[in-house]
Coordinates of C-alpha atoms in Angstrom, one line a residue:
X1 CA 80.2 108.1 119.7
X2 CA 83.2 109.7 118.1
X3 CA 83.0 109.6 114.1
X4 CA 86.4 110.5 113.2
X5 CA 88.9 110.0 110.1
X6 CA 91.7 108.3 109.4
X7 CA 93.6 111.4 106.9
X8 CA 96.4 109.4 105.6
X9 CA 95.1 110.1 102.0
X10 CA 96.0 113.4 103.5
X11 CA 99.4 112.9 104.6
X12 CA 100.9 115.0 102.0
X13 CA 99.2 118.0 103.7
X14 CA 101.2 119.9 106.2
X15 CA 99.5 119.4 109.6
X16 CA 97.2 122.8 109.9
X17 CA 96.1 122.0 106.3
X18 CA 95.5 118.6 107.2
X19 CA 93.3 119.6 110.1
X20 CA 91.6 122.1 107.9
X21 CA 91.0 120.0 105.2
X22 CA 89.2 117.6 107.7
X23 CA 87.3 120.3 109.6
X24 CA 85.8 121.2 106.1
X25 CA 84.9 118.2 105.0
X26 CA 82.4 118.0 108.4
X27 CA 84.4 115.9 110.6
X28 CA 85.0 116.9 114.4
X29 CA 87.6 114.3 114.8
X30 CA 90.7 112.8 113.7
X31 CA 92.8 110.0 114.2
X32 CA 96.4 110.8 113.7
X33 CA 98.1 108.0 112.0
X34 CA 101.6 107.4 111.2
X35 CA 102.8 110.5 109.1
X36 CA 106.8 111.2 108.0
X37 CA 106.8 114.0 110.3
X38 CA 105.1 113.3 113.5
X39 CA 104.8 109.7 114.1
X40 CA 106.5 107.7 111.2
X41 CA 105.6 104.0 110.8
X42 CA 108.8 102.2 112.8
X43 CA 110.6 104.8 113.7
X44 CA 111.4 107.4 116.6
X45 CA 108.9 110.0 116.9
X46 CA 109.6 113.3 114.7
X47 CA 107.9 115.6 117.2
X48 CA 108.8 118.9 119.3
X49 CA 107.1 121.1 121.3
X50 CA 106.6 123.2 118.7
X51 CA 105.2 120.9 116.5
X52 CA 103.1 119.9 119.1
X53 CA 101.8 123.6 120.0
X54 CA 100.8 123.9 115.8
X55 CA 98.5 120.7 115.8
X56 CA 96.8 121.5 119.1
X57 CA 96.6 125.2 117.6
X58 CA 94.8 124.4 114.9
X59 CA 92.8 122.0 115.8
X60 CA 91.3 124.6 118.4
X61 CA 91.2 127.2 115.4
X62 CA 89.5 124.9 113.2
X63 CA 87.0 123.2 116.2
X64 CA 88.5 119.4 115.7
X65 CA 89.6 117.4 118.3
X66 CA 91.9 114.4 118.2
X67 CA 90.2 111.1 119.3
X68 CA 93.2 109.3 119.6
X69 CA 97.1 109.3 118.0
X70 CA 98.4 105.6 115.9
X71 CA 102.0 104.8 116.6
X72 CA 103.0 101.9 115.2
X73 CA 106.3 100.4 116.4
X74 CA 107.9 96.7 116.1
X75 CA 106.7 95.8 120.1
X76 CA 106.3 92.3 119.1
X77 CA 108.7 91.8 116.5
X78 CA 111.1 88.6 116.8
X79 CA 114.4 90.3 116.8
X80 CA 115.4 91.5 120.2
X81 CA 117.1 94.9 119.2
X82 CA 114.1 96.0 117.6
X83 CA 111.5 94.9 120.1
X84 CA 113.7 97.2 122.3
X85 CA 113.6 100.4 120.0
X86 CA 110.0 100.2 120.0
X87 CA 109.3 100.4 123.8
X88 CA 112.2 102.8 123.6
X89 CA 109.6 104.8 120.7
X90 CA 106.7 103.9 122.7
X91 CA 107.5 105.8 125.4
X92 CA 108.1 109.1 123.5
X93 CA 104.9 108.3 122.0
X94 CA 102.9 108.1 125.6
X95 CA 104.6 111.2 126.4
X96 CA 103.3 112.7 123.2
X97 CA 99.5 111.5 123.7
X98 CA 99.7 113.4 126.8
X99 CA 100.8 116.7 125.9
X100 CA 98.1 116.2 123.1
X101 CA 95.9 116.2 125.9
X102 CA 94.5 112.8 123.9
X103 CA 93.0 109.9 126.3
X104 CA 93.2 107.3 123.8
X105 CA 96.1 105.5 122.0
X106 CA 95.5 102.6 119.4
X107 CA 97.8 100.7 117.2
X108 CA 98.1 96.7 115.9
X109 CA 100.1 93.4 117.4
X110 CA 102.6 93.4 114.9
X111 CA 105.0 90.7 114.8
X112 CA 104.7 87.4 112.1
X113 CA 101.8 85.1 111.4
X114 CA 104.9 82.6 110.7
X115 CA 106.1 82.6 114.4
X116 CA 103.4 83.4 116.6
X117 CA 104.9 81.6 119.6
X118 CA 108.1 84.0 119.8
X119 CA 105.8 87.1 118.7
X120 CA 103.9 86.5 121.4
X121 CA 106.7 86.5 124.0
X122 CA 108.2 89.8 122.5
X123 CA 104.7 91.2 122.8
X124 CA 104.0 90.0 126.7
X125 CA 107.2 91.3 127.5
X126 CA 106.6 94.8 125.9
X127 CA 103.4 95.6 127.9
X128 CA 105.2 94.0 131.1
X129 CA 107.5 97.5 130.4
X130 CA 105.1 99.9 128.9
X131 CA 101.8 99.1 131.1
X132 CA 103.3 101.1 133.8
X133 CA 103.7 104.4 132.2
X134 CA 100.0 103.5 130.5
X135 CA 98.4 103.5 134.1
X136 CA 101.0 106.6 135.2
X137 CA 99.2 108.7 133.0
X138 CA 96.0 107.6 132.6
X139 CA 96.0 106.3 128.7
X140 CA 93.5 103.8 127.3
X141 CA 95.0 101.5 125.0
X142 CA 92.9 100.0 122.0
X143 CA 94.8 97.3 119.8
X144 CA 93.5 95.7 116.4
X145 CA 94.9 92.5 114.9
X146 CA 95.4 93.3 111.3
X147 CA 96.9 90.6 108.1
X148 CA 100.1 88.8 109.0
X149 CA 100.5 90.2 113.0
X150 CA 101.4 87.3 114.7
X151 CA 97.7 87.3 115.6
X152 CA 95.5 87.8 113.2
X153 CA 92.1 86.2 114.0
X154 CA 89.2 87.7 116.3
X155 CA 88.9 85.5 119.0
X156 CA 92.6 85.0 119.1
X157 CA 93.2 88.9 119.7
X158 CA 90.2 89.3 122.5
X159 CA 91.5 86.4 124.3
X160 CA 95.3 88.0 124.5
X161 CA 93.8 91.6 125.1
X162 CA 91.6 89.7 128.0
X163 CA 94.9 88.1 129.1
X164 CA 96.4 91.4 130.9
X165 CA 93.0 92.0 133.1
X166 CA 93.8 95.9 132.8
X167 CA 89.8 97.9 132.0
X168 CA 92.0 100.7 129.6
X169 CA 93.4 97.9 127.3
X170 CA 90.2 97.5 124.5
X171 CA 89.9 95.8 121.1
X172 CA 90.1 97.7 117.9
X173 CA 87.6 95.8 115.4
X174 CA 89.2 96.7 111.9
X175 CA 86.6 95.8 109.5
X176 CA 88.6 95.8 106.5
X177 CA 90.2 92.9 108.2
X178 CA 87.2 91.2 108.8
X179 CA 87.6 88.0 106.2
X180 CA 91.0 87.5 107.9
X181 CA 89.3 87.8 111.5
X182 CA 87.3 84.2 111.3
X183 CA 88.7 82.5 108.4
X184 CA 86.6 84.3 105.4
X185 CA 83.3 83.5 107.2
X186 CA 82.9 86.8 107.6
X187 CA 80.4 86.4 110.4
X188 CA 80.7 89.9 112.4
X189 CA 77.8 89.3 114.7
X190 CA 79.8 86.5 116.4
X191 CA 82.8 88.1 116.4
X192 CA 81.3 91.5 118.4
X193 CA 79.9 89.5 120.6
X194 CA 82.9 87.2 121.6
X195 CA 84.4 90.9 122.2
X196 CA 81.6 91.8 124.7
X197 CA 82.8 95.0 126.7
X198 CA 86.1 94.9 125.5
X199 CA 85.0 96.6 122.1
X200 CA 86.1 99.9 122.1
X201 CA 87.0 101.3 118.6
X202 CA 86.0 100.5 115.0
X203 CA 87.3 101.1 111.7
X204 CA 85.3 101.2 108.8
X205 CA 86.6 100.4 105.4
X206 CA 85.5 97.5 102.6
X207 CA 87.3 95.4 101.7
X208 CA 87.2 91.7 99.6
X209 CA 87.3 88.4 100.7
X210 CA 90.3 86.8 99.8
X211 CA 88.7 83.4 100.7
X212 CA 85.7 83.5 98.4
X213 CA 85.9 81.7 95.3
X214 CA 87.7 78.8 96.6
X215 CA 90.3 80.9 97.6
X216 CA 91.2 82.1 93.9
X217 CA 90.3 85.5 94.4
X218 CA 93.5 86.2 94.4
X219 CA 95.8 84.5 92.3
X220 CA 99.9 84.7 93.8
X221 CA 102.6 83.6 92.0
X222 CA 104.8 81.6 92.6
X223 CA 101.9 79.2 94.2
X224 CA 102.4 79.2 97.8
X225 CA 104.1 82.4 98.5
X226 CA 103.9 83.8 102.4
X227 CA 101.3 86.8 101.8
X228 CA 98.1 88.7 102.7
X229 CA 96.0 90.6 100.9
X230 CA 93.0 92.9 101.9
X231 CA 92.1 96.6 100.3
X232 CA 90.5 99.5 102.4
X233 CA 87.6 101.0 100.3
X234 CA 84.7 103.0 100.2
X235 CA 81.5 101.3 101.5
X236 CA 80.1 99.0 98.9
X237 CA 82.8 98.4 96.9
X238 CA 83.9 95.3 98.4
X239 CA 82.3 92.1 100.6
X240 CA 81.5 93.4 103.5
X241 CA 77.9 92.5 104.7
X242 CA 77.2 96.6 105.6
X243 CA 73.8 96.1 106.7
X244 CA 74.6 93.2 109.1
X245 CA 77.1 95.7 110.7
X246 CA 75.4 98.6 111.2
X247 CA 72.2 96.4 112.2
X248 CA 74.9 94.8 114.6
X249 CA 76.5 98.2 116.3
X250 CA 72.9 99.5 116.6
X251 CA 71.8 96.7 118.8
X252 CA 74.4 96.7 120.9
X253 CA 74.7 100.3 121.6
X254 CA 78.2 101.0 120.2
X255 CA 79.1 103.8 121.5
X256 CA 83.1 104.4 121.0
X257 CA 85.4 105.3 118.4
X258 CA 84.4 104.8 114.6
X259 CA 87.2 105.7 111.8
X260 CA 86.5 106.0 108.5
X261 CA 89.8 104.2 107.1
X262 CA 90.3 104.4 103.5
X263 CA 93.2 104.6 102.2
X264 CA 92.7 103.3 98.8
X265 CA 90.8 106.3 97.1
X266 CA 93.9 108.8 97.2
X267 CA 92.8 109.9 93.7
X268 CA 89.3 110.6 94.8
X269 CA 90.3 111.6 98.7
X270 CA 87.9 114.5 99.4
X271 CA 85.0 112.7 97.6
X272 CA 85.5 109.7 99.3
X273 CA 86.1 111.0 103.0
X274 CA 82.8 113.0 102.4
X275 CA 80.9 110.1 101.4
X276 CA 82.3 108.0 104.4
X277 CA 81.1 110.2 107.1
X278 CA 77.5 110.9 105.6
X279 CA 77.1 107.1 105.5
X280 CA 78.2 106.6 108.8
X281 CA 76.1 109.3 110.1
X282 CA 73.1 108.4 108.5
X283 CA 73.6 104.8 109.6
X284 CA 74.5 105.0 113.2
X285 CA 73.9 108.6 114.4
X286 CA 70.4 109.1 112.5
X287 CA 68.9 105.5 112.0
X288 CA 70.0 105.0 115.5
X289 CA 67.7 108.3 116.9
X290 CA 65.1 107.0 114.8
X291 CA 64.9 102.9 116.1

């Protein structure tokens, strides 16, 4: 198992800081998400070689290792054009994943929860282009439906991922998500098992369910308005049924990639990345040695 963080709260670092910063806090892995000056959110990578020497440089000086890099591009947006410009961006990011000497590569559908059918055929028609240079270099690819993709529920997002028949392509279960996975049941045992072998990668975050209270939670005005909601928090501040998980990866042996993925704690970053990791150690490293 790889416990690694997600360091947006640490995007403001420049990258050797960033990966010191981490290595002190007791982590051996990141996750490099979308940053202004490596892989922006939407936009053509901002990398060189050089940049790319300083990351693997201190990551070696500071004895972290990358468990995987986040692009995130438009690959299933409606408009043409753009769909285009992200395979276009992919590709410069599959190239980048492999001079990082990094074997996995995760990101999210994308695309509209309000047109799903078109989504859908921008996203087939992306992987139809980019599986190719996937396989070519040997990449495993872990996707994670997240609030208003044009998938958005679990069994939805296994099913499509289970659609392309390829062993590299796994399911990212985003936990912070969860509420929007199954329609605010928020049954997680059901949806890890529906994902079976395909669950590769985890992120760990709490979050609140936006459909509790009769779905006034939340109150949006005006009424009606097209928008999702979720937070990602420090363990026990939100709805999340934590011992149902951990009980749940324990039993089945989960043995891929957990992120700790808070992002809403910038004002307590250090604190709350510390107090992430010892949780998750304690809960699936140590209790796990001890069952």
């Amino acid at each position: 198992m790889r416990l690694t963080l997600d360091p947006h709260m640490f995007r403001h670092l420049p990258l050797p800081k960033m990966v010191d910063k981490v290595a002190e806090m007791g982590y051996k892995y990141i996750e490099l998400s979308p940053r202004d000056d490596f892989l922006p959110f939407y936009k053509y990578p901002r990398v060189d070689k050089a940049r790319i020497k300083e990351l693997k440089q201190a990551c070696k000086d500071a004895g972290v290792k990358l468990s995987s890099i986040l692009p995130m591009q438009h690959w299933a947006g409606p408009e043409e054009d753009d769909r285009q410009a992200a395979v276009r961006n992919w590709k410069r990011a599959i190239e980048i994943a492999v001079e990082l000497e990094v074997d996995v590569v995760n990101s999210e559908f994308t695309g509209q929860n309000d047109m799903p059918y078109k989504c859908e055929q921008q996203f087939v028609k992306s992987m139809d282009e980019l599986i190719p240079f996937f396989e070519k270099e040997g990449l495993n690819l872990h996707i994670q439906a997240h609030p208003y993709d044009f998938i958005e529920n679990n069994y939805e997002a296994v099913d499509m991922l289970r659609a392309f028949d390829k062993d590299w392509i796994g399911y990212f279960y985003s936990v912070p998500h969860t509420f929007f996975y199954d329609d605010g049941k928020g049954d997680i045992p059901a949806m890890l098992d529906y994902a079976g072998e395909k669950l590769r990668h985890i992120n760990i975050a709490d979050t609140f369910n936006h459909k509790a209270s009769s779905c006034l939670r939340y109150v949006v005005n005006p009424p009606g308005v097209h928008a999702t909601v979720h937070q990602h928090l420090d363990i026990g501040k939100g709805d999340i049924p934590w011992d149902t998980l951990f009980n749940k990866l324990r039993d089945i042996n989960f043995d891929g990639i957990v992120t700790s993925a808070v992002f809403g704690e910038e004002h307590r970053a250090e604190e709350s990345s510390r107090f992430m990791l010892e949780r998750l150690t304690e809960e699936l490293i140590n209790k796990k040695q001890y069952s």
